[in-house]
Structure formats: C-alpha cells, structure tokens
Coordinates of C-alpha atoms and ligand atoms in Angstrom, one line a residue:
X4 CA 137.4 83.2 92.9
X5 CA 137.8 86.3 91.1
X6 CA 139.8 86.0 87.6
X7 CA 142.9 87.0 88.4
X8 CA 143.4 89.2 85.4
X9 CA 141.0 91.6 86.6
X10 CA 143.2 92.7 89.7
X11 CA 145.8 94.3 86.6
X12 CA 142.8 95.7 84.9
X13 CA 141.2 97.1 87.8
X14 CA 145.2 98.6 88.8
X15 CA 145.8 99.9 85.4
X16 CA 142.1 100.5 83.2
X17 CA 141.1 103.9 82.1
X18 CA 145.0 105.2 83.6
X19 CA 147.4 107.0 81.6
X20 CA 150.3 109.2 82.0
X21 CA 148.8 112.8 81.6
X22 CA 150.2 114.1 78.5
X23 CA 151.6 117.4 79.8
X24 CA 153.1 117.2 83.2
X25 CA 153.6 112.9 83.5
X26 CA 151.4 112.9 85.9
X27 CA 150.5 109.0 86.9
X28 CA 147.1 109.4 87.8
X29 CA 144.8 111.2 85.5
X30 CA 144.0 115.2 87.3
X31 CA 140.8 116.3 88.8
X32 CA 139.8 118.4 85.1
X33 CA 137.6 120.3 87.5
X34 CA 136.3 122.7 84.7
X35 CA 132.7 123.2 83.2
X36 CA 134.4 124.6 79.5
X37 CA 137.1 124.5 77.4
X38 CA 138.7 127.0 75.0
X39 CA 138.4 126.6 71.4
X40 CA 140.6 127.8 69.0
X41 CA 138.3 128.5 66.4
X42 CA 134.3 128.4 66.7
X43 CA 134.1 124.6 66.6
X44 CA 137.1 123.9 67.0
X45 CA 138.9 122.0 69.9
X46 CA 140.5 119.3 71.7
X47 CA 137.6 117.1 72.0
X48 CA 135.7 118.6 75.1
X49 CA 133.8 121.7 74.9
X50 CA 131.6 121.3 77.8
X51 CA 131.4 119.0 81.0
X52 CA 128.2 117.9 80.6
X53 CA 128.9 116.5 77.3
X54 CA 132.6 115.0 78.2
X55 CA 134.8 115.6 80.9
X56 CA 138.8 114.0 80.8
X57 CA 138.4 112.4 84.6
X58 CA 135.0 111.2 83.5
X59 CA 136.5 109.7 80.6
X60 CA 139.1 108.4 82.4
X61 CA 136.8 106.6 84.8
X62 CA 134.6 105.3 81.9
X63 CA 137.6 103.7 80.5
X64 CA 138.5 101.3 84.1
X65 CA 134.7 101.4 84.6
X66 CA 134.4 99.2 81.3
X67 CA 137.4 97.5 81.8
X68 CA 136.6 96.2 85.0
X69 CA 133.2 95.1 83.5
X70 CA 134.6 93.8 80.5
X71 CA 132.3 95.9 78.3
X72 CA 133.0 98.0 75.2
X73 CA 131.1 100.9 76.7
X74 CA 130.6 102.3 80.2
X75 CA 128.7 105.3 81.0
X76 CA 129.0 107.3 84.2
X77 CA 126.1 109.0 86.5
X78 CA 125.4 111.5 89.1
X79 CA 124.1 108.3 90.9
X80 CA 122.8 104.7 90.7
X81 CA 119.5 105.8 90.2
X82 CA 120.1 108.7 87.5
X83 CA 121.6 105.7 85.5
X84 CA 118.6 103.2 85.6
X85 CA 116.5 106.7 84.8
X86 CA 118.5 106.8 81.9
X87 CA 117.7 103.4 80.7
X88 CA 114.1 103.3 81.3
X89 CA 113.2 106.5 79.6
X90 CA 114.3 105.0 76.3
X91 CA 111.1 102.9 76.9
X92 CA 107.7 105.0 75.2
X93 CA 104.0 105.0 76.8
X94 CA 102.5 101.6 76.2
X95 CA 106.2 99.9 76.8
X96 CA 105.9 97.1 79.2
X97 CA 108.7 96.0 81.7
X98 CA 109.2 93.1 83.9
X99 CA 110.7 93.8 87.0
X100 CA 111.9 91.1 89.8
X101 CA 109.8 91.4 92.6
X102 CA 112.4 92.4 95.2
X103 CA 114.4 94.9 93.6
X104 CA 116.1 97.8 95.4
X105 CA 113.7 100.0 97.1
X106 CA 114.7 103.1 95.2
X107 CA 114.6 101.1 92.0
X108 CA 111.0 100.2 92.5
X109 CA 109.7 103.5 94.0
X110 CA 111.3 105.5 90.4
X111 CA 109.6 102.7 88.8
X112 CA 106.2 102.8 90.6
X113 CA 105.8 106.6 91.4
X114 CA 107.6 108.6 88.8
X115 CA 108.4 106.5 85.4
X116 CA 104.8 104.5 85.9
X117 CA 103.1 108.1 85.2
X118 CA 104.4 108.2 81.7
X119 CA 102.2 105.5 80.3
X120 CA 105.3 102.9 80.9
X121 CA 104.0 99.7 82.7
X122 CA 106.2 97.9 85.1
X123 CA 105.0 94.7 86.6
X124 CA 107.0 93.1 89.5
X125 CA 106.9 89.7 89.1
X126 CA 109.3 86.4 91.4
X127 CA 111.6 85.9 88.7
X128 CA 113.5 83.3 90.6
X129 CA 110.6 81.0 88.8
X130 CA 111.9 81.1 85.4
X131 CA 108.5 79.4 83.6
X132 CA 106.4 82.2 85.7
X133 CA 108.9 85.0 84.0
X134 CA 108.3 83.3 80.5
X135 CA 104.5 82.8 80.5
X136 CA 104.6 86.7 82.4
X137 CA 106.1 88.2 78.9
X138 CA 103.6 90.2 76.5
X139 CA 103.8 91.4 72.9
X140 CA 104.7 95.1 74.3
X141 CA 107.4 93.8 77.0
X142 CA 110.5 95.7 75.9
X143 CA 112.4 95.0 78.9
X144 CA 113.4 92.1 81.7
X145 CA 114.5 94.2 84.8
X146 CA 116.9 92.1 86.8
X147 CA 118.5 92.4 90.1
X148 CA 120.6 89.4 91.5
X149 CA 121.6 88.8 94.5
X150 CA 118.7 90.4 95.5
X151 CA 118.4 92.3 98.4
X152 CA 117.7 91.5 101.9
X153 CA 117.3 87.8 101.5
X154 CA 119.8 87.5 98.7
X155 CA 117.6 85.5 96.4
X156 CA 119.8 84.4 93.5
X157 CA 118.2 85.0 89.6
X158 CA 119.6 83.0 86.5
X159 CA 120.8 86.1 84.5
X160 CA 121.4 83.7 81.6
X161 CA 117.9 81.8 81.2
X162 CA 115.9 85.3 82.5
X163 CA 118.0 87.2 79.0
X164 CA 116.8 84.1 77.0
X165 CA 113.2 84.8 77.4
X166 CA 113.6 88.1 77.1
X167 CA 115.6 88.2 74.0
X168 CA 112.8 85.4 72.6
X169 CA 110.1 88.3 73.1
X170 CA 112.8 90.9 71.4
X171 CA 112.7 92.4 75.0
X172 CA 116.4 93.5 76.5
X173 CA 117.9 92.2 79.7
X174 CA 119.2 94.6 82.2
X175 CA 121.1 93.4 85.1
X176 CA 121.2 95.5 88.5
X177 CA 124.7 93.8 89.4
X178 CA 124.9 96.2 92.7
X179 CA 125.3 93.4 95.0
X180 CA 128.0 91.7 92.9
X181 CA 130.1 93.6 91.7
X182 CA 131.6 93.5 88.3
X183 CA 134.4 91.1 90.3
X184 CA 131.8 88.9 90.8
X185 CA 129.3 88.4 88.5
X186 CA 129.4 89.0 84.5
X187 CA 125.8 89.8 83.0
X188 CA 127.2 90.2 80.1
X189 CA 128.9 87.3 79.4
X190 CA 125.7 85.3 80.7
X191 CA 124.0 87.1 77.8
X192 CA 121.8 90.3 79.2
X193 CA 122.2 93.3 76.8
X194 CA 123.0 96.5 79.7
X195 CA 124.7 96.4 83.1
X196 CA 123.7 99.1 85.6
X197 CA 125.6 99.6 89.3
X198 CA 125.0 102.2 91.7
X199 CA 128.8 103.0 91.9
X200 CA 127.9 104.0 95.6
X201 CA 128.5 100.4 96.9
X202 CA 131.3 98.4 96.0
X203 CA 132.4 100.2 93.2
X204 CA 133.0 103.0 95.2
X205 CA 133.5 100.8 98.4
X206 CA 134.3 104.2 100.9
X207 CA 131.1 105.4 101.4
X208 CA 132.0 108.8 100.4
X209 CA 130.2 109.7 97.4
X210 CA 127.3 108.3 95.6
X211 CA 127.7 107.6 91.9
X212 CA 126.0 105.4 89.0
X213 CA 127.4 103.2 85.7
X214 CA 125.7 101.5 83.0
X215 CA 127.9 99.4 80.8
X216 CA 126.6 97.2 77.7
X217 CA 128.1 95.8 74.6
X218 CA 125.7 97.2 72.5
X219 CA 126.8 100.3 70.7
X220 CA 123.0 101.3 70.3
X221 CA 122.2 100.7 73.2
X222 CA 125.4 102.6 74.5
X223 CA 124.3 105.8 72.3
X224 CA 121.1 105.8 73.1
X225 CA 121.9 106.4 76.8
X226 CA 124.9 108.3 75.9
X227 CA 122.4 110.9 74.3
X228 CA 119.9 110.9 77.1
X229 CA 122.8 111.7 80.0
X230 CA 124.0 114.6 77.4
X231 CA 120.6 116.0 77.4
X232 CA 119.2 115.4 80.8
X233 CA 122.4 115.9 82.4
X234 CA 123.1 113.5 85.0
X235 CA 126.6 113.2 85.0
X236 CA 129.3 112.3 87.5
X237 CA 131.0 115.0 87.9
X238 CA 134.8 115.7 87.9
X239 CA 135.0 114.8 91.7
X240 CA 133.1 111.7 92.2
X241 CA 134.6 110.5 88.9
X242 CA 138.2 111.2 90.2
X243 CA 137.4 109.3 93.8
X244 CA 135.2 106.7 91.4
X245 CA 138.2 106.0 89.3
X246 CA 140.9 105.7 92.8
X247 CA 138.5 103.5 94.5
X248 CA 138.4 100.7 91.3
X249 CA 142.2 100.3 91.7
X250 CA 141.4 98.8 94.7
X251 CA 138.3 96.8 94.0
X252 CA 139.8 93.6 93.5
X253 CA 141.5 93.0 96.8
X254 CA 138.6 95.1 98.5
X255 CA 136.0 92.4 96.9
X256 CA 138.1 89.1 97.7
X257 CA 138.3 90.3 101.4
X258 CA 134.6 90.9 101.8
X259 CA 133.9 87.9 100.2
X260 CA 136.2 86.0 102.6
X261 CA 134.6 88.4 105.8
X262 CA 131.1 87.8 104.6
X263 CA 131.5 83.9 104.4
X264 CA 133.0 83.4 108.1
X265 CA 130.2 85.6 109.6
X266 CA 127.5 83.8 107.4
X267 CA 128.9 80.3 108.8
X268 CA 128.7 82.0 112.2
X269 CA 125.3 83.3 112.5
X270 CA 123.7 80.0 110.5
X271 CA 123.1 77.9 113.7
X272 CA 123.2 80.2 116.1
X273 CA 121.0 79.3 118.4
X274 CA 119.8 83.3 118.9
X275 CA 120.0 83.1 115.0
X276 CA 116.7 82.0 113.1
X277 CA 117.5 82.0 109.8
X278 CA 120.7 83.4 107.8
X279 CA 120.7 83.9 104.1
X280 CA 124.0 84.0 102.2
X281 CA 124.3 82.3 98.7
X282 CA 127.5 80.9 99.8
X283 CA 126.1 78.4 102.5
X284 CA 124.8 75.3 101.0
X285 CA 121.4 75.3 102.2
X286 CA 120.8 78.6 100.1
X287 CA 118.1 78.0 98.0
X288 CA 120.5 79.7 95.4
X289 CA 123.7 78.1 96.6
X290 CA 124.0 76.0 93.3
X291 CA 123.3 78.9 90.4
X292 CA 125.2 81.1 92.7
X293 CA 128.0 79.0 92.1
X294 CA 126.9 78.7 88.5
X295 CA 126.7 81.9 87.4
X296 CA 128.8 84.0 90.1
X297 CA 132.4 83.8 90.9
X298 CA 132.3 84.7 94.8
X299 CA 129.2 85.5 96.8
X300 CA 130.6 88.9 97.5
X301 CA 129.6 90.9 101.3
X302 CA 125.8 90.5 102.2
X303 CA 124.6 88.7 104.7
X304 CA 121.2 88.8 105.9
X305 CA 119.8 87.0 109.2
X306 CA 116.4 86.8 111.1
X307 CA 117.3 87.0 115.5
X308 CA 115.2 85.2 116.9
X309 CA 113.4 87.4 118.8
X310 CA 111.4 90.6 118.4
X311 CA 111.6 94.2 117.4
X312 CA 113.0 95.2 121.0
X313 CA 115.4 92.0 120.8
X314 CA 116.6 93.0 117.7
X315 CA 117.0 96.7 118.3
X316 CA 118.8 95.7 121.5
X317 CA 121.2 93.6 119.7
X318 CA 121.9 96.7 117.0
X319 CA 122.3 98.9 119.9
X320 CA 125.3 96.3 121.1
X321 CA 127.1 96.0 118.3
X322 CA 130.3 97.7 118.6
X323 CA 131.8 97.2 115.1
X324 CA 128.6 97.2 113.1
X325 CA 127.6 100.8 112.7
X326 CA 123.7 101.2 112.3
X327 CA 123.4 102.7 108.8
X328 CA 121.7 102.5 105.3
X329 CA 123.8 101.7 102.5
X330 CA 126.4 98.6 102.3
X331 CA 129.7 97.9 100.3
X332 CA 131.9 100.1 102.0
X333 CA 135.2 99.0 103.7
X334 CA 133.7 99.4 107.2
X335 CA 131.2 97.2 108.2
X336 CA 127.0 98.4 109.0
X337 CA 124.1 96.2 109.7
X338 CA 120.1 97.5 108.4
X339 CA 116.8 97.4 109.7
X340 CA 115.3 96.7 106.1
X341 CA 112.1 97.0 107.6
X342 CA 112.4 100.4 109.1
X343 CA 114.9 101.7 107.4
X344 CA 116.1 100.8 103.2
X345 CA 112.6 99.2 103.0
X346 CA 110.4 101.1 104.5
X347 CA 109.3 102.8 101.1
X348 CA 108.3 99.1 99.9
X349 CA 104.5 98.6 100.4
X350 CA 103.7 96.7 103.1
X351 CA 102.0 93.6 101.8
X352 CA 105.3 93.2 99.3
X353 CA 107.3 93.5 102.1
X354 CA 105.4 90.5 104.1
X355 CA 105.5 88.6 100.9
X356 CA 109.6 89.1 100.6
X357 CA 110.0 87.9 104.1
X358 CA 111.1 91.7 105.5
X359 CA 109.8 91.6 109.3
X360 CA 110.8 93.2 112.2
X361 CA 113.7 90.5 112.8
X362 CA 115.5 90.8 110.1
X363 CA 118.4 92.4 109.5
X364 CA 121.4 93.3 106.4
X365 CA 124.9 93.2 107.5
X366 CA 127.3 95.0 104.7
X367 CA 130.3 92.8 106.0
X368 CA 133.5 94.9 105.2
X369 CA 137.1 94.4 105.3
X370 CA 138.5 94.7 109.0
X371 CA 139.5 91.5 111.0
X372 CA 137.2 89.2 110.7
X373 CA 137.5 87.7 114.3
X374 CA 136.5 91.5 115.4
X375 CA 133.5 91.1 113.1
X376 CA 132.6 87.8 114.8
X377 CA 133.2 88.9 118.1
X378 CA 131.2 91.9 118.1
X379 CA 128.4 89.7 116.9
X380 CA 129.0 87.2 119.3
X381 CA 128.9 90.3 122.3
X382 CA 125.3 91.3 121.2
X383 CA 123.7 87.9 120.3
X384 CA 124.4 87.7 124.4
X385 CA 121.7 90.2 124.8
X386 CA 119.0 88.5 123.4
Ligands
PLP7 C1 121.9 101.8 96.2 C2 121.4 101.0 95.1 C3 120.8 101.6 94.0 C4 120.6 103.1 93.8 O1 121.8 103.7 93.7 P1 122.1 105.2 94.2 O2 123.5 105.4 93.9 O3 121.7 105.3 95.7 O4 121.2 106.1 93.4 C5 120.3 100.7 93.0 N1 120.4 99.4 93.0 C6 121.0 98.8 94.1 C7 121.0 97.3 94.2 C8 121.4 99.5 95.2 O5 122.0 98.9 96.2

C-alpha cells in the first residue's frame, strides 16, 4: 500500500502561490534569460539552462515525492543516466544488471563503453555472483528493479551493501516502480534515476528524466554536468511533469489494482503459458517484492502459448490494448519486446533473458478493469 502521506506531498510538493499575481500553480516561465539589474546582479536566474522557476518548481515535488534532499530534472530518462555515468573516468568499472532497459544498455555498450569506462552486465538477482563480480576499479552497481519484460525483482538493499563494501555507489533505475512504490534510498543505494516518461509523467505526452540522491556531492556533481552539457527539462515538460505528479498517487494505486486482476487472469489461462508479475505468489520475486516494495505497480508480462502469428493475431484483436512502445501511461498498450523495445538487445542476451517471439509487456493503465479483462479474454479466443 502506498504511504498515505505521499498522496498530500505528491498534491502539494514543489507548489506555491506565485508571488506576484496568486497564481495557485506555479506559470509556464517559458523564457531562456532574465534581466539583471546590475552586471551580476539578479533574482536568482540568469539563464534557463542553469535554472528555470517551473523547473525548480518541479524539482521541488520531484524530491518530495521521492523523499530525497535533491532532485535533478532532464531532457529525458536517458540524458539523466548520461549524466551519472560520465562522472565515472576511463578505467572506471561498472556493474550493470543483465536485463536493464534496452536504451540503458545500448548508451552503456555503444556510446559511454568508447570512453575507456567498462560496463559488465552481470544476473544480479544472485547476490553472491554480484559480490564475487566486484573489482578494485568498480565505482558503480547499476540497478534496475523490477526489471523489464519478465519483471525480475533485485534486493536494492543487499546489491548497495556490496557495493558500498567495494566503495562503489548504488544507483537504482526505479522506472518501473515508481517513487510510490519502491524507496532506493531508504533501502540504502546512494542515486535514484526515472525516466519521468513513464509513471512519473503517466500521459504519454512528453518524455522527461530525474535523478534524485541524498548525497549533496553526488547532487553537485550532476548538477554541474546538466549545467554544462545542457540536458535540461525545459519549461514545458517541466510544467506538464510537475501537473502530472499531483496525480501520481491515485494514478499508481489504480494501476497497481488494474495490473493485479489482469495478472490473476492471464496466470492459468489455458492460452496463457506463463505470466510474470511480482504480485502473484509463484513469482520467483513475490517475497522481496513484498520486502522491499510497497505495491507491485502496472507491468505484467505473459508468454501465449503459441507462436509469432498466434501472438501477432492476438495483438491485432485487442481492442483496449493499443500496440505501442513505452508503458506507464493512463491508457493501457501491450509490447512485442522481441520486435519492438528489445530489439536493440543482442540476440543471444535476449535468449538468455527469456525474450521470444511469445512474449509480450502489457502497461496495464487505469480504465475499468473488467474492459481490460474482457478485451483480453476477446483475443485469447483467437488463438
Ligand atoms: C524508458 C526508460 C528509460 C529511458 O528513458 P527515456 O525517457 O526514454 O530516455 C530508462 N529506464 C527505464 C526503466 C525505462 O523504462
């Protein structure tokens, strides 16, 4: 259940009264300067890139709902793990969970991995294989729970431990949680990154990224680097960013209610093979799930049982389900991960993480949940 003290934060963080007109919410400051009245001197912002009021604002509930000191707002979710990896130096060695997001592991692989910086993907779900996997240069434990397609569930608190043992930092992707769910922080990992395209955002209108950490050096460090790469969310995104988070708390107890009944529907199916959902019991995960998380938010993941024409047959069916990349928006999609989000992912990782032609991601949103069920009940028919 989510704390219930987070719905008033998530109404009310990073939201005052606009000094000069009342206004409630804070405006669209959809400016790139601001005048000074003497060289150096001003009101706080001089340029957008450095600070921007509706980005501010947004930083503010952005850390609130995380409960961090700090929270740090990008262009997208990638542009913010960018940010945190290119504090690392040639010779710096990461290890990365072996099913991370697709985009995560092709910056990792095909544009940071040229810089001298070694990333080795590694199943961190085996905690000794993680520890006995750390060397003297690994500055950095690269987590991403649930993971995604099949939702494997990573112990956030035992994967910082061995990380902070080898004076490496923990960073959790908590994407697929969302800060309602699931608090790295508090389980001990030092930086928090979301693509704020998902849940945070939850209207699939806008891509955006956050990192938010505890660590004021940490928090400076990646401060600087936005300031002088310049991947910032601009005035916008940061407006819509900062709407959608009001929201987020009923938004995430309603896909987490959604995403349950349709897990319990397709496991035992008899068109169904195999559904994966931390919530269900047999979840290899279920139990540290229920540890470490405090819902088992809107992914659901299932194998037909059938082939790539079956499957594509039952996609084409679905009447509620729109085909599409992407997930954590009110309206529900279902993936190809093979074909489609994962398609990037080299093909003997793939095979190793169980992505085939069967399988399939449903991003379970918020409409009526016997719709949901009996949309999926219509196309299952066709296999
Ligand atoms: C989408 C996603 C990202 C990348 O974020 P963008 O906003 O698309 O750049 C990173 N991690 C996870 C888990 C994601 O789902």
């Amino acid at each position: 259940m989510i704390d219930p003290r987070l719905y008033t934060v998530a109404v009310h963080a990073g939201t005052e009264p606009d000094p000069r007109t009342g206004a409630v919410m804070t405006p669209i400051y959809q400016t790139s300067t601001f005048v000074q009245e003497a060289p150096g001197q001003h009101k706080g912002w001089d340029y957008s890139r450095g600070t921007n009021p509706s980005r501010d604002a947004l930083e503010a509930a952005l850390a609130g709902i995380e409960t961090a000191q700090h929270a740090i707002a990008f262009a997208s979710g990638l542009a913010a793990e960018q940010a945190i990896v290119q504090n690392l130096a040639p010779g710096d060695h990461v290890l990365v969970c072996n099913d991370v997001y697709g985009g995560t592991g092709r910056l990792f692989r095909t544009v940071m991995g040229r810089f001298g910086i070694e990333f080795e993907f590694a199943d961190l779900s085996d905690v000794d294989r993680a520890r006995a996997a750390m060397r003297p240069n690994t500055r950095m434990v690269w987590i991403e729970t649930p993971t995604n397609p099949t939702l494997q569930i990573l112990d956030i608190a035992a994967l910082s431990d061995i990380a902070h043992a080898a004076g490496a930092v923990a960073v959790v992707d908590n994407t697929f949680a969302s800060p309602l769910f699931q608090s790295p922080l508090a389980l001990g990992a030092d930086i928090v990154v979301h693509s704020t395209t998902k849940y945070i955002g939850g209207h699939s209108d806008l891509v955006g990224g956050a990192v938010m950490t505890n660590d004021a050096e940490w928090a400076g460090k990646i401060r600087y680097l936005q300031f002088a790469a310049g991947a910032v969310s601009g005035p916008i995104e940061s407006f819509l960013l900062h709407r959608s988070i009001k929201s987020l708390a009923v938004r995430m107890a309603q896909h987490d209610a959604n995403a349950m009944a349709v897990a319990e529907f397709l496991d035992g199916h008899p068109k169904v093979r195999r559904t994966f959902y931390p919530g269900l019991p047999g979840h290899p995960g279920h139990e540290l799930a229920r540890r470490q998380m405090s819902g088992f938010s809107g992914i659901v993941s299932c194998e037909i049982d059938g082939d790539f024409a079956a499957t594509t047959r039952f996609v084409k069916a679905l009447e509620v389900f729109a085909l599409a990349e992407s997930l954590g928006g009110v309206e529900s999609l279902v993936n190809h991960p093979e074909t489609m989000t994962h398609a990037s992912v080299p093909e003997p990782l793939r095979a190793e993480l169980g992505i085939g032609p069967s399988l399939l991601r449903f991003s379970v949103g918020i409409e009526y949940v016997q719709d949901l069920v009996d949309d999926l009940a219509r196309a299952l028919e066709t296999i």
